[in-house]
Each structure stands twice: as structure tokens, then as C-alpha cells.
């Protein structure tokens, strides 16, 4: 698993968290972490939790999530959001130019029609 793969997972979490009307500061925090991880010059995969916590640019919470991603391919908070998001909504998010806010609006309209 590359840093880019880890960054993609963190970005996916940020987008889903925004879709579910999460705290905007936390959304920005994870989007920023995704960018930083993608640009890091050191490979994060294979490092111990202690090594990740000592890595410049990572705090303990983010290091723990990255450690979980490296070991399982995901992390608990992301799995919770995925469980509460229909697959069709996730597929809509993959369309270029349609961000989480617009998808949330479309999803809300769909729920109103049901």
C-alpha cells in the first residue's frame, strides 16, 4: 500500500463525513491530512504505530488511523459511514465535478420522494 492509497482512503472519509453533515473542521482536517500523506517523502506502510506517531506531520490520532488502514485497508469511522451510505450515493460521488455537498442535496431530494 502506497502513501497515495492511504491518502485516497483519508480523502474518501473526508468526503463521506461531509456528505453526512459532519463537523466542517474535521472534514478539512482529514482532507488536509490526505494531501500531506500523499506528499510525504517517507513510506508509511509497514511502520509501527510508534514510528507513525513520531513521523513529522502526523498526530497520534491520525497515526492510529493510518496504522489501522495499513493493517486492514480501512478504519472504523470510515466503515461506519460506508454502512450508513447507500452504494448508489457512493457511486454518484465518483462522478467528476459532483462533490459531497451536491450529492447530499441529491440524496435528500431522493429521500423526500420515497
mmCIF file with all atom_site columns, N, CA and C in Angstrom, residues 59-91:
data_model
loop_
_atom_site.group_PDB
_atom_site.id
_atom_site.type_symbol
_atom_site.label_atom_id
_atom_site.label_alt_id
_atom_site.label_comp_id
_atom_site.label_asym_id
_atom_site.label_entity_id
_atom_site.label_seq_id
_atom_site.pdbx_PDB_ins_code
_atom_site.Cartn_x
_atom_site.Cartn_y
_atom_site.Cartn_z
_atom_site.occupancy
_atom_site.B_iso_or_equiv
_atom_site.pdbx_formal_charge
_atom_site.auth_seq_id
_atom_site.auth_comp_id
_atom_site.auth_asym_id
_atom_site.auth_atom_id
_atom_site.pdbx_PDB_model_num
ATOM 1  N N  . UNK A 1 59 ? -0.281  13.469 13.837 1.00 0.00 ? 59 UNK A N  1
ATOM 2  C CA . UNK A 1 59 ? -0.556  13.459 15.268 1.00 0.00 ? 59 UNK A CA 1
ATOM 3  C C  . UNK A 1 59 ? -0.917  12.029 15.678 1.00 0.00 ? 59 UNK A C  1
ATOM 4  N N  . UNK A 1 60 ? -1.113  11.796 16.960 1.00 0.00 ? 60 UNK A N  1
ATOM 5  C CA . UNK A 1 60 ? -1.369  10.436 17.440 1.00 0.00 ? 60 UNK A CA 1
ATOM 6  C C  . UNK A 1 60 ? -2.655  9.849  16.878 1.00 0.00 ? 60 UNK A C  1
ATOM 7  N N  . UNK A 1 61 ? -3.701  10.663 16.784 1.00 0.00 ? 61 UNK A N  1
ATOM 8  C CA . UNK A 1 61 ? -4.975  10.168 16.258 1.00 0.00 ? 61 UNK A CA 1
ATOM 9  C C  . UNK A 1 61 ? -4.867  9.764  14.801 1.00 0.00 ? 61 UNK A C  1
ATOM 10 N N  . UNK A 1 62 ? -4.232  10.594 14.003 1.00 0.00 ? 62 UNK A N  1
ATOM 11 C CA . UNK A 1 62 ? -4.063  10.289 12.585 1.00 0.00 ? 62 UNK A CA 1
ATOM 12 C C  . UNK A 1 62 ? -3.132  9.096  12.406 1.00 0.00 ? 62 UNK A C  1
ATOM 13 N N  . UNK A 1 63 ? -2.090  9.030  13.214 1.00 0.00 ? 63 UNK A N  1
ATOM 14 C CA . UNK A 1 63 ? -1.160  7.898  13.135 1.00 0.00 ? 63 UNK A CA 1
ATOM 15 C C  . UNK A 1 63 ? -1.899  6.587  13.409 1.00 0.00 ? 63 UNK A C  1
ATOM 16 N N  . UNK A 1 64 ? -2.790  6.596  14.389 1.00 0.00 ? 64 UNK A N  1
ATOM 17 C CA . UNK A 1 64 ? -3.559  5.387  14.715 1.00 0.00 ? 64 UNK A CA 1
ATOM 18 C C  . UNK A 1 64 ? -4.463  4.982  13.547 1.00 0.00 ? 64 UNK A C  1
ATOM 19 N N  . UNK A 1 65 ? -5.088  5.969  12.905 1.00 0.00 ? 65 UNK A N  1
ATOM 20 C CA . UNK A 1 65 ? -5.946  5.656  11.759 1.00 0.00 ? 65 UNK A CA 1
ATOM 21 C C  . UNK A 1 65 ? -5.125  5.112  10.591 1.00 0.00 ? 65 UNK A C  1
ATOM 22 N N  . UNK A 1 66 ? -3.961  5.704  10.350 1.00 0.00 ? 66 UNK A N  1
ATOM 23 C CA . UNK A 1 66 ? -3.094  5.228  9.268  1.00 0.00 ? 66 UNK A CA 1
ATOM 24 C C  . UNK A 1 66 ? -2.598  3.814  9.572  1.00 0.00 ? 66 UNK A C  1
ATOM 25 N N  . UNK A 1 67 ? -2.263  3.546  10.827 1.00 0.00 ? 67 UNK A N  1
ATOM 26 C CA . UNK A 1 67 ? -1.837  2.203  11.218 1.00 0.00 ? 67 UNK A CA 1
ATOM 27 C C  . UNK A 1 67 ? -2.949  1.194  10.944 1.00 0.00 ? 67 UNK A C  1
ATOM 28 N N  . UNK A 1 68 ? -4.184  1.560  11.284 1.00 0.00 ? 68 UNK A N  1
ATOM 29 C CA . UNK A 1 68 ? -5.332  0.680  11.033 1.00 0.00 ? 68 UNK A CA 1
ATOM 30 C C  . UNK A 1 68 ? -5.552  0.490  9.533  1.00 0.00 ? 68 UNK A C  1
ATOM 31 N N  . UNK A 1 69 ? -5.417  1.560  8.767  1.00 0.00 ? 69 UNK A N  1
ATOM 32 C CA . UNK A 1 69 ? -5.558  1.463  7.303  1.00 0.00 ? 69 UNK A CA 1
ATOM 33 C C  . UNK A 1 69 ? -4.505  0.510  6.741  1.00 0.00 ? 69 UNK A C  1
ATOM 34 N N  . UNK A 1 70 ? -3.273  0.630  7.192  1.00 0.00 ? 70 UNK A N  1
ATOM 35 C CA . UNK A 1 70 ? -2.189  -0.220 6.691  1.00 0.00 ? 70 UNK A CA 1
ATOM 36 C C  . UNK A 1 70 ? -2.420  -1.688 7.021  1.00 0.00 ? 70 UNK A C  1
ATOM 37 N N  . UNK A 1 71 ? -3.080  -1.954 8.144  1.00 0.00 ? 71 UNK A N  1
ATOM 38 C CA . UNK A 1 71 ? -3.295  -3.339 8.569  1.00 0.00 ? 71 UNK A CA 1
ATOM 39 C C  . UNK A 1 71 ? -4.597  -3.950 8.065  1.00 0.00 ? 71 UNK A C  1
ATOM 40 N N  . UNK A 1 72 ? -5.607  -3.111 7.810  1.00 0.00 ? 72 UNK A N  1
ATOM 41 C CA . UNK A 1 72 ? -6.914  -3.664 7.425  1.00 0.00 ? 72 UNK A CA 1
ATOM 42 C C  . UNK A 1 72 ? -7.432  -3.128 6.094  1.00 0.00 ? 72 UNK A C  1
ATOM 43 N N  . UNK A 1 73 ? -6.849  -2.039 5.604  1.00 0.00 ? 73 UNK A N  1
ATOM 44 C CA . UNK A 1 73 ? -7.331  -1.433 4.364  1.00 0.00 ? 73 UNK A CA 1
ATOM 45 C C  . UNK A 1 73 ? -8.422  -0.408 4.588  1.00 0.00 ? 73 UNK A C  1
ATOM 46 N N  . UNK A 1 74 ? -8.792  -0.184 5.845  1.00 0.00 ? 74 UNK A N  1
ATOM 47 C CA . UNK A 1 74 ? -9.832  0.791  6.172  1.00 0.00 ? 74 UNK A CA 1
ATOM 48 C C  . UNK A 1 74 ? -9.670  1.161  7.646  1.00 0.00 ? 74 UNK A C  1
ATOM 49 N N  . UNK A 1 75 ? -10.647 1.899  8.190  1.00 0.00 ? 75 UNK A N  1
ATOM 50 C CA . UNK A 1 75 ? -10.667 2.167  9.626  1.00 0.00 ? 75 UNK A CA 1
ATOM 51 C C  . UNK A 1 75 ? -12.109 2.296  10.085 1.00 0.00 ? 75 UNK A C  1
ATOM 52 N N  . UNK A 1 76 ? -12.316 2.146  11.378 1.00 0.00 ? 76 UNK A N  1
ATOM 53 C CA . UNK A 1 76 ? -13.649 2.040  11.957 1.00 0.00 ? 76 UNK A CA 1
ATOM 54 C C  . UNK A 1 76 ? -14.613 3.152  11.590 1.00 0.00 ? 76 UNK A C  1
ATOM 55 N N  . UNK A 1 77 ? -14.186 4.402  11.686 1.00 0.00 ? 77 UNK A N  1
ATOM 56 C CA . UNK A 1 77 ? -15.079 5.522  11.381 1.00 0.00 ? 77 UNK A CA 1
ATOM 57 C C  . UNK A 1 77 ? -15.521 5.496  9.922  1.00 0.00 ? 77 UNK A C  1
ATOM 58 N N  . UNK A 1 78 ? -14.607 5.146  9.027  1.00 0.00 ? 78 UNK A N  1
ATOM 59 C CA . UNK A 1 78 ? -14.953 5.049  7.607  1.00 0.00 ? 78 UNK A CA 1
ATOM 60 C C  . UNK A 1 78 ? -15.948 3.920  7.383  1.00 0.00 ? 78 UNK A C  1
ATOM 61 N N  . UNK A 1 79 ? -15.732 2.791  8.033  1.00 0.00 ? 79 UNK A N  1
ATOM 62 C CA . UNK A 1 79 ? -16.646 1.655  7.884  1.00 0.00 ? 79 UNK A CA 1
ATOM 63 C C  . UNK A 1 79 ? -18.051 2.013  8.362  1.00 0.00 ? 79 UNK A C  1
ATOM 64 N N  . UNK A 1 80 ? -18.141 2.783  9.453  1.00 0.00 ? 80 UNK A N  1
ATOM 65 C CA . UNK A 1 80 ? -19.452 3.218  9.950  1.00 0.00 ? 80 UNK A CA 1
ATOM 66 C C  . UNK A 1 80 ? -20.170 4.088  8.918  1.00 0.00 ? 80 UNK A C  1
ATOM 67 N N  . UNK A 1 81 ? -19.439 5.022  8.310  1.00 0.00 ? 81 UNK A N  1
ATOM 68 C CA . UNK A 1 81 ? -20.050 5.892  7.297  1.00 0.00 ? 81 UNK A CA 1
ATOM 69 C C  . UNK A 1 81 ? -20.465 5.086  6.062  1.00 0.00 ? 81 UNK A C  1
ATOM 70 N N  . UNK A 1 82 ? -19.614 4.156  5.659  1.00 0.00 ? 82 UNK A N  1
ATOM 71 C CA . UNK A 1 82 ? -19.956 3.324  4.495  1.00 0.00 ? 82 UNK A CA 1
ATOM 72 C C  . UNK A 1 82 ? -21.213 2.492  4.762  1.00 0.00 ? 82 UNK A C  1
ATOM 73 N N  . UNK A 1 83 ? -21.364 2.009  5.989  1.00 0.00 ? 83 UNK A N  1
ATOM 74 C CA . UNK A 1 83 ? -22.533 1.211  6.343  1.00 0.00 ? 83 UNK A CA 1
ATOM 75 C C  . UNK A 1 83 ? -23.817 2.044  6.304  1.00 0.00 ? 83 UNK A C  1
ATOM 76 N N  . UNK A 1 84 ? -23.690 3.359  6.502  1.00 0.00 ? 84 UNK A N  1
ATOM 77 C CA . UNK A 1 84 ? -24.863 4.241  6.525  1.00 0.00 ? 84 UNK A CA 1
ATOM 78 C C  . UNK A 1 84 ? -25.060 5.011  5.230  1.00 0.00 ? 84 UNK A C  1
ATOM 79 N N  . UNK A 1 85 ? -24.341 4.622  4.182  1.00 0.00 ? 85 UNK A N  1
ATOM 80 C CA . UNK A 1 85 ? -24.437 5.311  2.902  1.00 0.00 ? 85 UNK A CA 1
ATOM 81 C C  . UNK A 1 85 ? -24.790 4.304  1.821  1.00 0.00 ? 85 UNK A C  1
ATOM 82 N N  . UNK A 1 86 ? -25.905 4.508  1.107  1.00 0.00 ? 86 UNK A N  1
ATOM 83 C CA . UNK A 1 86 ? -26.261 3.586  0.026  1.00 0.00 ? 86 UNK A CA 1
ATOM 84 C C  . UNK A 1 86 ? -25.175 3.554  -1.062 1.00 0.00 ? 86 UNK A C  1
ATOM 85 N N  . UNK A 1 87 ? -24.981 2.407  -1.664 1.00 0.00 ? 87 UNK A N  1
ATOM 86 C CA . UNK A 1 87 ? -23.956 2.236  -2.696 1.00 0.00 ? 87 UNK A CA 1
ATOM 87 C C  . UNK A 1 87 ? -24.164 3.213  -3.849 1.00 0.00 ? 87 UNK A C  1
ATOM 88 N N  . UNK A 1 88 ? -25.404 3.474  -4.222 1.00 0.00 ? 88 UNK A N  1
ATOM 89 C CA . UNK A 1 88 ? -25.683 4.409  -5.308 1.00 0.00 ? 88 UNK A CA 1
ATOM 90 C C  . UNK A 1 88 ? -25.177 5.815  -5.010 1.00 0.00 ? 88 UNK A C  1
ATOM 91 N N  . UNK A 1 89 ? -25.277 6.224  -3.767 1.00 0.00 ? 89 UNK A N  1
ATOM 92 C CA . UNK A 1 89 ? -24.796 7.546  -3.361 1.00 0.00 ? 89 UNK A CA 1
ATOM 93 C C  . UNK A 1 89 ? -23.272 7.590  -3.480 1.00 0.00 ? 89 UNK A C  1
ATOM 94 N N  . UNK A 1 90 ? -22.608 6.522  -3.077 1.00 0.00 ? 90 UNK A N  1
ATOM 95 C CA . UNK A 1 90 ? -21.153 6.449  -3.189 1.00 0.00 ? 90 UNK A CA 1
ATOM 96 C C  . UNK A 1 90 ? -20.737 6.496  -4.654 1.00 0.00 ? 90 UNK A C  1
ATOM 97 N N  . UNK A 1 91 ? -21.488 5.836  -5.526 1.00 0.00 ? 91 UNK A N  1
ATOM 98 C CA . UNK A 1 91 ? -21.177 5.856  -6.952 1.00 0.00 ? 91 UNK A CA 1
ATOM 99 C C  . UNK A 1 91 ? -21.357 7.255  -7.536 1.00 0.00 ? 91 UNK A C  1
#
